[in-house]
PDB file of N, CA and C in Angstrom:
ATOM      1  N   MET A   1     -75.414  78.392 -37.357  1.00  0.00           N
ATOM      2  CA  MET A   1     -74.241  77.974 -38.093  1.00  0.00           C
ATOM      3  C   MET A   1     -74.565  76.627 -38.748  1.00  0.00           C
ATOM      4  N   THR A   2     -74.276  76.501 -40.006  1.00  0.00           N
ATOM      5  CA  THR A   2     -74.558  75.256 -40.694  1.00  0.00           C
ATOM      6  C   THR A   2     -73.458  74.259 -40.438  1.00  0.00           C
ATOM      7  N   ARG A   3     -73.750  73.045 -40.691  1.00  0.00           N
ATOM      8  CA  ARG A   3     -72.824  71.947 -40.414  1.00  0.00           C
ATOM      9  C   ARG A   3     -71.502  72.081 -41.168  1.00  0.00           C
ATOM     10  N   PRO A   4     -71.438  72.396 -42.467  1.00  0.00           N
ATOM     11  CA  PRO A   4     -70.151  72.475 -43.172  1.00  0.00           C
ATOM     12  C   PRO A   4     -69.246  73.606 -42.668  1.00  0.00           C
ATOM     13  N   ALA A   5     -69.786  74.617 -42.033  1.00  0.00           N
ATOM     14  CA  ALA A   5     -68.971  75.744 -41.569  1.00  0.00           C
ATOM     15  C   ALA A   5     -68.272  75.446 -40.248  1.00  0.00           C
ATOM     16  N   ARG A   6     -68.673  74.407 -39.554  1.00  0.00           N
ATOM     17  CA  ARG A   6     -68.051  74.093 -38.268  1.00  0.00           C
ATOM     18  C   ARG A   6     -66.596  73.672 -38.472  1.00  0.00           C
ATOM     19  N   GLY A   7     -65.705  74.200 -37.638  1.00  0.00           N
ATOM     20  CA  GLY A   7     -64.291  73.831 -37.709  1.00  0.00           C
ATOM     21  C   GLY A   7     -63.479  74.633 -38.705  1.00  0.00           C
ATOM     22  N   SER A   8     -64.099  75.535 -39.432  1.00  0.00           N
ATOM     23  CA  SER A   8     -63.349  76.320 -40.417  1.00  0.00           C
ATOM     24  C   SER A   8     -62.507  77.405 -39.755  1.00  0.00           C
ATOM     25  N   VAL A   9     -62.737  77.653 -38.476  1.00  0.00           N
ATOM     26  CA  VAL A   9     -61.965  78.662 -37.756  1.00  0.00           C
ATOM     27  C   VAL A   9     -60.565  78.154 -37.430  1.00  0.00           C
ATOM     28  N   VAL A  10     -60.415  76.858 -37.213  1.00  0.00           N
ATOM     29  CA  VAL A  10     -59.119  76.290 -36.838  1.00  0.00           C
ATOM     30  C   VAL A  10     -58.061  76.537 -37.914  1.00  0.00           C
ATOM     31  N   PRO A  11     -58.305  76.249 -39.185  1.00  0.00           N
ATOM     32  CA  PRO A  11     -57.280  76.547 -40.197  1.00  0.00           C
ATOM     33  C   PRO A  11     -56.958  78.037 -40.295  1.00  0.00           C
ATOM     34  N   PHE A  12     -57.973  78.882 -40.091  1.00  0.00           N
ATOM     35  CA  PHE A  12     -57.732  80.322 -40.122  1.00  0.00           C
ATOM     36  C   PHE A  12     -56.769  80.738 -39.012  1.00  0.00           C
ATOM     37  N   PHE A  13     -57.011  80.268 -37.788  1.00  0.00           N
ATOM     38  CA  PHE A  13     -56.127  80.617 -36.672  1.00  0.00           C
ATOM     39  C   PHE A  13     -54.736  80.004 -36.835  1.00  0.00           C
ATOM     40  N   ALA A  14     -54.652  78.815 -37.380  1.00  0.00           N
ATOM     41  CA  ALA A  14     -53.353  78.183 -37.620  1.00  0.00           C
ATOM     42  C   ALA A  14     -52.549  78.995 -38.638  1.00  0.00           C
ATOM     43  N   ALA A  15     -53.197  79.405 -39.705  1.00  0.00           N
ATOM     44  CA  ALA A  15     -52.514  80.215 -40.718  1.00  0.00           C
ATOM     45  C   ALA A  15     -52.118  81.572 -40.144  1.00  0.00           C
ATOM     46  N   SER A  16     -52.978  82.151 -39.330  1.00  0.00           N
ATOM     47  CA  SER A  16     -52.660  83.438 -38.700  1.00  0.00           C
ATOM     48  C   SER A  16     -51.461  83.303 -37.768  1.00  0.00           C
ATOM     49  N   PHE A  17     -51.402  82.217 -37.004  1.00  0.00           N
ATOM     50  CA  PHE A  17     -50.281  81.990 -36.095  1.00  0.00           C
ATOM     51  C   PHE A  17     -48.973  81.859 -36.867  1.00  0.00           C
ATOM     52  N   VAL A  18     -48.985  81.102 -37.948  1.00  0.00           N
ATOM     53  CA  VAL A  18     -47.780  80.939 -38.769  1.00  0.00           C
ATOM     54  C   VAL A  18     -47.345  82.280 -39.354  1.00  0.00           C
ATOM     55  N   LEU A  19     -48.289  83.060 -39.815  1.00  0.00           N
ATOM     56  CA  LEU A  19     -47.974  84.373 -40.384  1.00  0.00           C
ATOM     57  C   LEU A  19     -47.373  85.310 -39.336  1.00  0.00           C
ATOM     58  N   VAL A  20     -47.931  85.332 -38.138  1.00  0.00           N
ATOM     59  CA  VAL A  20     -47.408  86.186 -37.072  1.00  0.00           C
ATOM     60  C   VAL A  20     -46.015  85.720 -36.649  1.00  0.00           C
ATOM     61  N   ALA A  21     -45.792  84.420 -36.561  1.00  0.00           N
ATOM     62  CA  ALA A  21     -44.475  83.898 -36.200  1.00  0.00           C
ATOM     63  C   ALA A  21     -43.436  84.261 -37.257  1.00  0.00           C
ATOM     64  N   LEU A  22     -43.783  84.132 -38.524  1.00  0.00           N
ATOM     65  CA  LEU A  22     -42.877  84.496 -39.609  1.00  0.00           C
ATOM     66  C   LEU A  22     -42.550  85.981 -39.578  1.00  0.00           C
ATOM     67  N   LEU A  23     -43.553  86.805 -39.325  1.00  0.00           N
ATOM     68  CA  LEU A  23     -43.342  88.246 -39.221  1.00  0.00           C
ATOM     69  C   LEU A  23     -42.412  88.581 -38.054  1.00  0.00           C
ATOM     70  N   ALA A  24     -42.560  87.900 -36.931  1.00  0.00           N
ATOM     71  CA  ALA A  24     -41.691  88.125 -35.777  1.00  0.00           C
ATOM     72  C   ALA A  24     -40.244  87.773 -36.094  1.00  0.00           C
ATOM     73  N   VAL A  25     -40.024  86.690 -36.811  1.00  0.00           N
ATOM     74  CA  VAL A  25     -38.665  86.295 -37.184  1.00  0.00           C
ATOM     75  C   VAL A  25     -38.037  87.331 -38.112  1.00  0.00           C
ATOM     76  N   VAL A  26     -38.779  87.769 -39.112  1.00  0.00           N
ATOM     77  CA  VAL A  26     -38.262  88.760 -40.059  1.00  0.00           C
ATOM     78  C   VAL A  26     -37.935  90.072 -39.352  1.00  0.00           C
ATOM     79  N   LEU A  27     -38.811  90.515 -38.474  1.00  0.00           N
ATOM     80  CA  LEU A  27     -38.565  91.763 -37.746  1.00  0.00           C
ATOM     81  C   LEU A  27     -37.370  91.650 -36.803  1.00  0.00           C
ATOM     82  N   SER A  28     -37.168  90.487 -36.198  1.00  0.00           N
ATOM     83  CA  SER A  28     -36.008  90.337 -35.320  1.00  0.00           C
ATOM     84  C   SER A  28     -34.707  90.338 -36.116  1.00  0.00           C
ATOM     85  N   VAL A  29     -34.710  89.773 -37.299  1.00  0.00           N
ATOM     86  CA  VAL A  29     -33.513  89.794 -38.153  1.00  0.00           C
ATOM     87  C   VAL A  29     -33.205  91.223 -38.593  1.00  0.00           C
ATOM     88  N   ILE A  30     -34.222  91.957 -39.001  1.00  0.00           N
ATOM     89  CA  ILE A  30     -34.021  93.345 -39.421  1.00  0.00           C
ATOM     90  C   ILE A  30     -33.556  94.196 -38.244  1.00  0.00           C
ATOM     91  N   GLY A  31     -34.145  93.985 -37.084  1.00  0.00           N
ATOM     92  CA  GLY A  31     -33.724  94.718 -35.894  1.00  0.00           C
ATOM     93  C   GLY A  31     -32.296  94.420 -35.511  1.00  0.00           C
ATOM     94  N   GLY A  32     -31.903  93.162 -35.598  1.00  0.00           N
ATOM     95  CA  GLY A  32     -30.522  92.782 -35.301  1.00  0.00           C
ATOM     96  C   GLY A  32     -29.536  93.424 -36.262  1.00  0.00           C
ATOM     97  N   ALA A  33     -29.898  93.474 -37.530  1.00  0.00           N
ATOM     98  CA  ALA A  33     -29.027  94.116 -38.519  1.00  0.00           C
ATOM     99  C   ALA A  33     -28.895  95.608 -38.247  1.00  0.00           C
ATOM    100  N   ALA A  34     -29.973  96.239 -37.833  1.00  0.00           N
ATOM    101  CA  ALA A  34     -29.925  97.670 -37.519  1.00  0.00           C
ATOM    102  C   ALA A  34     -29.026  97.939 -36.314  1.00  0.00           C
ATOM    103  N   VAL A  35     -29.093  97.081 -35.314  1.00  0.00           N
ATOM    104  CA  VAL A  35     -28.243  97.247 -34.127  1.00  0.00           C
ATOM    105  C   VAL A  35     -26.775  97.096 -34.498  1.00  0.00           C
ATOM    106  N   VAL A  36     -26.444  96.089 -35.291  1.00  0.00           N
ATOM    107  CA  VAL A  36     -25.049  95.890 -35.706  1.00  0.00           C
ATOM    108  C   VAL A  36     -24.560  97.078 -36.522  1.00  0.00           C
ATOM    109  N   SER A  37     -25.405  97.609 -37.386  1.00  0.00           N
ATOM    110  CA  SER A  37     -25.025  98.766 -38.198  1.00  0.00           C
ATOM    111  C   SER A  37     -24.736  99.989 -37.323  1.00  0.00           C
ATOM    112  N   ARG A  38     -25.593 100.247 -36.357  1.00  0.00           N
ATOM    113  CA  ARG A  38     -25.390 101.407 -35.465  1.00  0.00           C
ATOM    114  C   ARG A  38     -24.142 101.235 -34.616  1.00  0.00           C
ATOM    115  N   ARG A  39     -23.902 100.031 -34.135  1.00  0.00           N
ATOM    116  CA  ARG A  39     -22.700  99.791 -33.327  1.00  0.00           C
ATOM    117  C   ARG A  39     -21.433  99.949 -34.161  1.00  0.00           C
ATOM    118  N   THR A  40     -21.493  99.553 -35.415  1.00  0.00           N
ATOM    119  CA  THR A  40     -20.336  99.713 -36.295  1.00  0.00           C
ATOM    120  C   THR A  40     -20.093 101.187 -36.585  1.00  0.00           C
ATOM    121  N   ASP A  41     -21.144 101.959 -36.790  1.00  0.00           N
ATOM    122  CA  ASP A  41     -20.998 103.410 -36.978  1.00  0.00           C
ATOM    123  C   ASP A  41     -20.355 104.059 -35.758  1.00  0.00           C
ATOM    124  N   ALA A  42     -20.825 103.683 -34.576  1.00  0.00           N
ATOM    125  CA  ALA A  42     -20.273 104.248 -33.341  1.00  0.00           C
ATOM    126  C   ALA A  42     -18.811 103.845 -33.167  1.00  0.00           C
ATOM    127  N   ALA A  43     -18.489 102.601 -33.491  1.00  0.00           N
ATOM    128  CA  ALA A  43     -17.109 102.137 -33.380  1.00  0.00           C
ATOM    129  C   ALA A  43     -16.204 102.895 -34.349  1.00  0.00           C
ATOM    130  N   ALA A  44     -16.683 103.172 -35.544  1.00  0.00           N
ATOM    131  CA  ALA A  44     -15.887 103.937 -36.517  1.00  0.00           C
ATOM    132  C   ALA A  44     -15.586 105.328 -35.974  1.00  0.00           C
ATOM    133  N   ASP A  45     -16.578 105.960 -35.354  1.00  0.00           N
ATOM    134  CA  ASP A  45     -16.346 107.277 -34.756  1.00  0.00           C
ATOM    135  C   ASP A  45     -15.278 107.203 -33.662  1.00  0.00           C
ATOM    136  N   LEU A  46     -15.380 106.207 -32.803  1.00  0.00           N
ATOM    137  CA  LEU A  46     -14.409 106.059 -31.711  1.00  0.00           C
ATOM    138  C   LEU A  46     -13.000 105.782 -32.238  1.00  0.00           C
ATOM    139  N   VAL A  47     -12.901 104.966 -33.261  1.00  0.00           N
ATOM    140  CA  VAL A  47     -11.594 104.639 -33.848  1.00  0.00           C
ATOM    141  C   VAL A  47     -10.971 105.886 -34.467  1.00  0.00           C
ATOM    142  N   ALA A  48     -11.768 106.659 -35.194  1.00  0.00           N
ATOM    143  CA  ALA A  48     -11.251 107.887 -35.802  1.00  0.00           C
ATOM    144  C   ALA A  48     -10.823 108.883 -34.734  1.00  0.00           C
ATOM    145  N   LEU A  49     -11.600 109.011 -33.673  1.00  0.00           N
ATOM    146  CA  LEU A  49     -11.224 109.917 -32.584  1.00  0.00           C
ATOM    147  C   LEU A  49      -9.942 109.478 -31.888  1.00  0.00           C
ATOM    148  N   ALA A  50      -9.776 108.176 -31.686  1.00  0.00           N
ATOM    149  CA  ALA A  50      -8.547 107.676 -31.068  1.00  0.00           C
ATOM    150  C   ALA A  50      -7.343 107.979 -31.948  1.00  0.00           C
ATOM    151  N   GLY A  51      -7.507 107.795 -33.258  1.00  0.00           N
ATOM    152  CA  GLY A  51      -6.416 108.105 -34.184  1.00  0.00           C
ATOM    153  C   GLY A  51      -6.088 109.586 -34.209  1.00  0.00           C
ATOM    154  N   ALA A  52      -7.106 110.429 -34.235  1.00  0.00           N
ATOM    155  CA  ALA A  52      -6.890 111.882 -34.261  1.00  0.00           C
ATOM    156  C   ALA A  52      -6.249 112.367 -32.966  1.00  0.00           C
ATOM    157  N   THR A  53      -6.651 111.811 -31.844  1.00  0.00           N
ATOM    158  CA  THR A  53      -6.050 112.192 -30.559  1.00  0.00           C
ATOM    159  C   THR A  53      -4.586 111.811 -30.523  1.00  0.00           C
ATOM    160  N   ALA A  54      -4.278 110.603 -30.984  1.00  0.00           N
ATOM    161  CA  ALA A  54      -2.878 110.173 -31.022  1.00  0.00           C
ATOM    162  C   ALA A  54      -2.062 111.071 -31.950  1.00  0.00           C
ATOM    163  N   LEU A  55      -2.625 111.424 -33.086  1.00  0.00           N
ATOM    164  CA  LEU A  55      -1.921 112.285 -34.041  1.00  0.00           C
ATOM    165  C   LEU A  55      -1.627 113.650 -33.424  1.00  0.00           C
ATOM    166  N   GLN A  56      -2.579 114.197 -32.687  1.00  0.00           N
ATOM    167  CA  GLN A  56      -2.378 115.509 -32.050  1.00  0.00           C
ATOM    168  C   GLN A  56      -1.306 115.466 -30.965  1.00  0.00           C
ATOM    169  N   HIS A  57      -1.075 114.282 -30.392  1.00  0.00           N
ATOM    170  CA  HIS A  57      -0.052 114.133 -29.362  1.00  0.00           C
ATOM    171  C   HIS A  57       1.262 113.579 -29.918  1.00  0.00           C
ATOM    172  N   GLY A  58       1.389 113.545 -31.239  1.00  0.00           N
ATOM    173  CA  GLY A  58       2.639 113.135 -31.867  1.00  0.00           C
ATOM    174  C   GLY A  58       2.868 111.631 -31.898  1.00  0.00           C
ATOM    175  N   ARG A  59       1.830 110.833 -31.681  1.00  0.00           N
ATOM    176  CA  ARG A  59       1.972 109.374 -31.719  1.00  0.00           C
ATOM    177  C   ARG A  59       1.436 108.832 -33.045  1.00  0.00           C
ATOM    178  N   ASP A  60       1.630 107.557 -33.252  1.00  0.00           N
ATOM    179  CA  ASP A  60       1.191 106.893 -34.475  1.00  0.00           C
ATOM    180  C   ASP A  60      -0.332 106.768 -34.475  1.00  0.00           C
ATOM    181  N   ALA A  61      -0.973 107.504 -35.369  1.00  0.00           N
ATOM    182  CA  ALA A  61      -2.437 107.559 -35.406  1.00  0.00           C
ATOM    183  C   ALA A  61      -3.054 106.224 -35.791  1.00  0.00           C
ATOM    184  N   CYS A  62      -2.497 105.561 -36.775  1.00  0.00           N
ATOM    185  CA  CYS A  62      -3.088 104.309 -37.247  1.00  0.00           C
ATOM    186  C   CYS A  62      -2.904 103.183 -36.227  1.00  0.00           C
ATOM    187  N   ARG A  63      -1.825 103.200 -35.496  1.00  0.00           N
ATOM    188  CA  ARG A  63      -1.634 102.201 -34.444  1.00  0.00           C
ATOM    189  C   ARG A  63      -2.671 102.404 -33.344  1.00  0.00           C
ATOM    190  N   ALA A  64      -2.901 103.660 -32.966  1.00  0.00           N
ATOM    191  CA  ALA A  64      -3.932 103.950 -31.956  1.00  0.00           C
ATOM    192  C   ALA A  64      -5.312 103.563 -32.473  1.00  0.00           C
ATOM    193  N   ALA A  65      -5.561 103.790 -33.755  1.00  0.00           N
ATOM    194  CA  ALA A  65      -6.840 103.400 -34.357  1.00  0.00           C
ATOM    195  C   ALA A  65      -7.009 101.885 -34.316  1.00  0.00           C
ATOM    196  N   ASP A  66      -5.955 101.148 -34.609  1.00  0.00           N
ATOM    197  CA  ASP A  66      -6.016  99.678 -34.547  1.00  0.00           C
ATOM    198  C   ASP A  66      -6.315  99.191 -33.133  1.00  0.00           C
ATOM    199  N   ARG A  67      -5.678  99.810 -32.144  1.00  0.00           N
ATOM    200  CA  ARG A  67      -5.931  99.422 -30.750  1.00  0.00           C
ATOM    201  C   ARG A  67      -7.390  99.680 -30.377  1.00  0.00           C
ATOM    202  N   SER A  68      -7.886 100.843 -30.745  1.00  0.00           N
ATOM    203  CA  SER A  68      -9.275 101.178 -30.449  1.00  0.00           C
ATOM    204  C   SER A  68     -10.229 100.240 -31.190  1.00  0.00           C
ATOM    205  N   ALA A  69      -9.882  99.887 -32.409  1.00  0.00           N
ATOM    206  CA  ALA A  69     -10.727  98.979 -33.188  1.00  0.00           C
ATOM    207  C   ALA A  69     -10.816  97.611 -32.525  1.00  0.00           C
ATOM    208  N   SER A  70      -9.709  97.100 -32.034  1.00  0.00           N
ATOM    209  CA  SER A  70      -9.748  95.787 -31.405  1.00  0.00           C
ATOM    210  C   SER A  70     -10.584  95.825 -30.125  1.00  0.00           C
ATOM    211  N   LEU A  71     -10.562  96.944 -29.410  1.00  0.00           N
ATOM    212  CA  LEU A  71     -11.385  97.076 -28.202  1.00  0.00           C
ATOM    213  C   LEU A  71     -12.874  97.186 -28.529  1.00  0.00           C
ATOM    214  N   ASN A  72     -13.187  97.618 -29.741  1.00  0.00           N
ATOM    215  CA  ASN A  72     -14.582  97.799 -30.157  1.00  0.00           C
ATOM    216  C   ASN A  72     -15.066  96.712 -31.111  1.00  0.00           C
ATOM    217  N   ASP A  73     -14.307  95.625 -31.230  1.00  0.00           N
ATOM    218  CA  ASP A  73     -14.694  94.472 -32.056  1.00  0.00           C
ATOM    219  C   ASP A  73     -14.918  94.799 -33.522  1.00  0.00           C
ATOM    220  N   VAL A  74     -14.088  95.688 -34.073  1.00  0.00           N
ATOM    221  CA  VAL A  74     -14.115  95.976 -35.502  1.00  0.00           C
ATOM    222  C   VAL A  74     -12.697  95.840 -36.049  1.00  0.00           C
ATOM    223  N   THR A  75     -12.585  95.804 -37.357  1.00  0.00           N
ATOM    224  CA  THR A  75     -11.295  95.720 -38.027  1.00  0.00           C
ATOM    225  C   THR A  75     -11.104  96.965 -38.874  1.00  0.00           C
ATOM    226  N   VAL A  76      -9.932  97.590 -38.767  1.00  0.00           N
ATOM    227  CA  VAL A  76      -9.631  98.765 -39.587  1.00  0.00           C
ATOM    228  C   VAL A  76      -9.257  98.284 -40.983  1.00  0.00           C
ATOM    229  N   MET A  77     -10.028  98.717 -41.963  1.00  0.00           N
ATOM    230  CA  MET A  77      -9.743  98.366 -43.351  1.00  0.00           C
ATOM    231  C   MET A  77      -8.844  99.430 -43.990  1.00  0.00           C
ATOM    232  N   VAL A  78      -9.107 100.701 -43.669  1.00  0.00           N
ATOM    233  CA  VAL A  78      -8.347 101.825 -44.216  1.00  0.00           C
ATOM    234  C   VAL A  78      -8.095 102.815 -43.095  1.00  0.00           C
ATOM    235  N   CYS A  79      -6.868 103.308 -43.031  1.00  0.00           N
ATOM    236  CA  CYS A  79      -6.523 104.381 -42.095  1.00  0.00           C
ATOM    237  C   CYS A  79      -5.658 105.369 -42.859  1.00  0.00           C
ATOM    238  N   GLU A  80      -6.182 106.573 -43.036  1.00  0.00           N
ATOM    239  CA  GLU A  80      -5.454 107.602 -43.771  1.00  0.00           C
ATOM    240  C   GLU A  80      -5.329 108.858 -42.918  1.00  0.00           C
ATOM    241  N   ILE A  81      -4.155 109.459 -42.995  1.00  0.00           N
ATOM    242  CA  ILE A  81      -3.930 110.740 -42.322  1.00  0.00           C
ATOM    243  C   ILE A  81      -4.077 111.818 -43.374  1.00  0.00           C
ATOM    244  N   GLN A  82      -5.002 112.737 -43.142  1.00  0.00           N
ATOM    245  CA  GLN A  82      -5.278 113.827 -44.083  1.00  0.00           C
ATOM    246  C   GLN A  82      -4.990 115.146 -43.368  1.00  0.00           C
ATOM    247  N   GLY A  83      -3.768 115.603 -43.476  1.00  0.00           N
ATOM    248  CA  GLY A  83      -3.366 116.811 -42.747  1.00  0.00           C
ATOM    249  C   GLY A  83      -3.293 116.505 -41.267  1.00  0.00           C
ATOM    250  N   GLN A  84      -4.158 117.152 -40.481  1.00  0.00           N
ATOM    251  CA  GLN A  84      -4.215 116.880 -39.049  1.00  0.00           C
ATOM    252  C   GLN A  84      -5.414 116.015 -38.671  1.00  0.00           C
ATOM    253  N   ALA A  85      -6.083 115.485 -39.666  1.00  0.00           N
ATOM    254  CA  ALA A  85      -7.261 114.639 -39.439  1.00  0.00           C
ATOM    255  C   ALA A  85      -6.948 113.188 -39.794  1.00  0.00           C
ATOM    256  N   VAL A  86      -7.761 112.309 -39.266  1.00  0.00           N
ATOM    257  CA  VAL A  86      -7.629 110.875 -39.535  1.00  0.00           C
ATOM    258  C   VAL A  86      -8.943 110.383 -40.108  1.00  0.00           C
ATOM    259  N   TRP A  87      -8.866 109.636 -41.214  1.00  0.00           N
ATOM    260  CA  TRP A  87     -10.037 109.027 -41.823  1.00  0.00           C
ATOM    261  C   TRP A  87      -9.869 107.522 -41.746  1.00  0.00           C
ATOM    262  N   VAL A  88     -10.886 106.829 -41.244  1.00  0.00           N
ATOM    263  CA  VAL A  88     -10.819 105.373 -41.125  1.00  0.00           C
ATOM    264  C   VAL A  88     -12.059 104.743 -41.737  1.00  0.00           C
ATOM    265  N   GLU A  89     -11.883 103.523 -42.194  1.00  0.00           N
ATOM    266  CA  GLU A  89     -12.991 102.676 -42.615  1.00  0.00           C
ATOM    267  C   GLU A  89     -12.852 101.376 -41.838  1.00  0.00           C
ATOM    268  N   VAL A  90     -13.922 100.983 -41.178  1.00  0.00           N
ATOM    269  CA  VAL A  90     -13.885  99.769 -40.361  1.00  0.00           C
ATOM    270  C   VAL A  90     -14.941  98.794 -40.858  1.00  0.00           C
ATOM    271  N   SER A  91     -14.772  97.530 -40.473  1.00  0.00           N
ATOM    272  CA  SER A  91     -15.766  96.512 -40.815  1.00  0.00           C
ATOM    273  C   SER A  91     -15.963  95.580 -39.627  1.00  0.00           C
ATOM    274  N   ARG A  92     -17.120  94.947 -39.620  1.00  0.00           N
ATOM    275  CA  ARG A  92     -17.474  94.003 -38.563  1.00  0.00           C
ATOM    276  C   ARG A  92     -18.269  92.877 -39.193  1.00  0.00           C
ATOM    277  N   LEU A  93     -17.996  91.669 -38.761  1.00  0.00           N
ATOM    278  CA  LEU A  93     -18.747  90.514 -39.235  1.00  0.00           C
ATOM    279  C   LEU A  93     -20.034  90.416 -38.420  1.00  0.00           C
ATOM    280  N   ALA A  94     -21.145  90.530 -39.089  1.00  0.00           N
ATOM    281  CA  ALA A  94     -22.452  90.469 -38.422  1.00  0.00           C
ATOM    282  C   ALA A  94     -22.857  89.005 -38.256  1.00  0.00           C
ATOM    283  N   PRO A  95     -23.785  88.734 -37.361  1.00  0.00           N
ATOM    284  CA  PRO A  95     -24.284  87.365 -37.226  1.00  0.00           C
ATOM    285  C   PRO A  95     -24.872  86.874 -38.546  1.00  0.00           C
ATOM    286  N   ARG A  96     -24.784  85.572 -38.756  1.00  0.00           N
ATOM    287  CA  ARG A  96     -25.321  84.984 -39.988  1.00  0.00           C
ATOM    288  C   ARG A  96     -26.807  85.255 -40.100  1.00  0.00           C
ATOM    289  N   MET A  97     -27.209  85.676 -41.296  1.00  0.00           N
ATOM    290  CA  MET A  97     -28.619  85.914 -41.565  1.00  0.00           C
ATOM    291  C   MET A  97     -29.001  85.200 -42.846  1.00  0.00           C
ATOM    292  N   PHE A  98     -30.002  84.373 -42.751  1.00  0.00           N
ATOM    293  CA  PHE A  98     -30.486  83.606 -43.895  1.00  0.00           C
ATOM    294  C   PHE A  98     -29.371  82.776 -44.523  1.00  0.00           C
ATOM    295  N   GLY A  99     -28.486  82.234 -43.682  1.00  0.00           N
ATOM    296  CA  GLY A  99     -27.424  81.363 -44.157  1.00  0.00           C
ATOM    297  C   GLY A  99     -26.240  82.070 -44.792  1.00  0.00           C
ATOM    298  N   ARG A 100     -26.134  83.372 -44.642  1.00  0.00           N
ATOM    299  CA  ARG A 100     -25.043  84.121 -45.259  1.00  0.00           C
ATOM    300  C   ARG A 100     -24.315  84.944 -44.206  1.00  0.00           C
ATOM    301  N   ASP A 101     -22.992  85.042 -44.371  1.00  0.00           N
ATOM    302  CA  ASP A 101     -22.213  85.943 -43.531  1.00  0.00           C
ATOM    303  C   ASP A 101     -22.371  87.357 -44.072  1.00  0.00           C
ATOM    304  N   LEU A 102     -22.623  88.283 -43.190  1.00  0.00           N
ATOM    305  CA  LEU A 102     -22.772  89.680 -43.591  1.00  0.00           C
ATOM    306  C   LEU A 102     -21.642  90.501 -42.988  1.00  0.00           C
ATOM    307  N   ILE A 103     -21.064  91.371 -43.785  1.00  0.00           N
ATOM    308  CA  ILE A 103     -20.018  92.271 -43.313  1.00  0.00           C
ATOM    309  C   ILE A 103     -20.588  93.681 -43.330  1.00  0.00           C
ATOM    310  N   VAL A 104     -20.519  94.333 -42.180  1.00  0.00           N
ATOM    311  CA  VAL A 104     -21.022  95.702 -42.054  1.00  0.00           C
ATOM    312  C   VAL A 104     -19.819  96.631 -42.071  1.00  0.00           C
ATOM    313  N   ARG A 105     -19.874  97.669 -42.877  1.00  0.00           N
ATOM    314  CA  ARG A 105     -18.777  98.636 -42.990  1.00  0.00           C
ATOM    315  C   ARG A 105     -19.258 100.021 -42.585  1.00  0.00           C
ATOM    316  N   ALA A 106     -18.312 100.801 -42.052  1.00  0.00           N
ATOM    317  CA  ALA A 106     -18.610 102.192 -41.693  1.00  0.00           C
ATOM    318  C   ALA A 106     -17.327 102.986 -41.809  1.00  0.00           C
ATOM    319  N   SER A 107     -17.454 104.282 -42.037  1.00  0.00           N
ATOM    320  CA  SER A 107     -16.281 105.143 -42.097  1.00  0.00           C
ATOM    321  C   SER A 107     -16.525 106.385 -41.251  1.00  0.00           C
ATOM    322  N   ALA A 108     -15.418 106.972 -40.831  1.00  0.00           N
ATOM    323  CA  ALA A 108     -15.518 108.191 -40.018  1.00  0.00           C
ATOM    324  C   ALA A 108     -14.240 109.015 -40.193  1.00  0.00           C
ATOM    325  N   ARG A 109     -14.358 110.297 -39.937  1.00  0.00           N
ATOM    326  CA  ARG A 109     -13.227 111.219 -40.021  1.00  0.00           C
ATOM    327  C   ARG A 109     -13.220 112.052 -38.759  1.00  0.00           C
ATOM    328  N   ALA A 110     -12.026 112.260 -38.189  1.00  0.00           N
ATOM    329  CA  ALA A 110     -11.913 113.090 -36.980  1.00  0.00           C
ATOM    330  C   ALA A 110     -10.649 113.913 -37.061  1.00  0.00           C
ATOM    331  N   GLY A 111     -10.733 115.118 -36.569  1.00  0.00           N
ATOM    332  CA  GLY A 111      -9.587 116.014 -36.549  1.00  0.00           C
ATOM    333  C   GLY A 111     -10.049 117.443 -36.522  1.00  0.00           C
ATOM    334  N   PRO A 112      -9.116 118.357 -36.362  1.00  0.00           N
ATOM    335  CA  PRO A 112      -9.478 119.765 -36.205  1.00  0.00           C
ATOM    336  C   PRO A 112      -9.900 120.464 -37.502  1.00  0.00           C
ATOM    337  N   GLU A 113      -9.631 119.879 -38.625  1.00  0.00           N
ATOM    338  CA  GLU A 113      -9.940 120.537 -39.894  1.00  0.00           C
ATOM    339  C   GLU A 113     -11.376 120.419 -40.279  1.00  0.00           C
TER     340      GLU A 113
END
């Protein structure tokens, strides 16, 4: 090994470490967003099912949907009764990513039709 080549490995490893750390941060943000999206989808299904069940038992479907939404940490944006089915759209505030508030939305429909 010649004299000028000595120590050139240190900047390479430092740059590699920074790159791997940056990649880990980006992947954790994307993973977190995916988890919030899936949880919001599941909550929309549960809210729609709660509304449809209440409707089948002669109770207020949208009130039951609101109760279920509050238990699942989502907000009902739209609640519509379509015949014997209930259609809902819910939203959830996701954790801040890159300095911005993100709102995740999902919709679901439940009923016998």
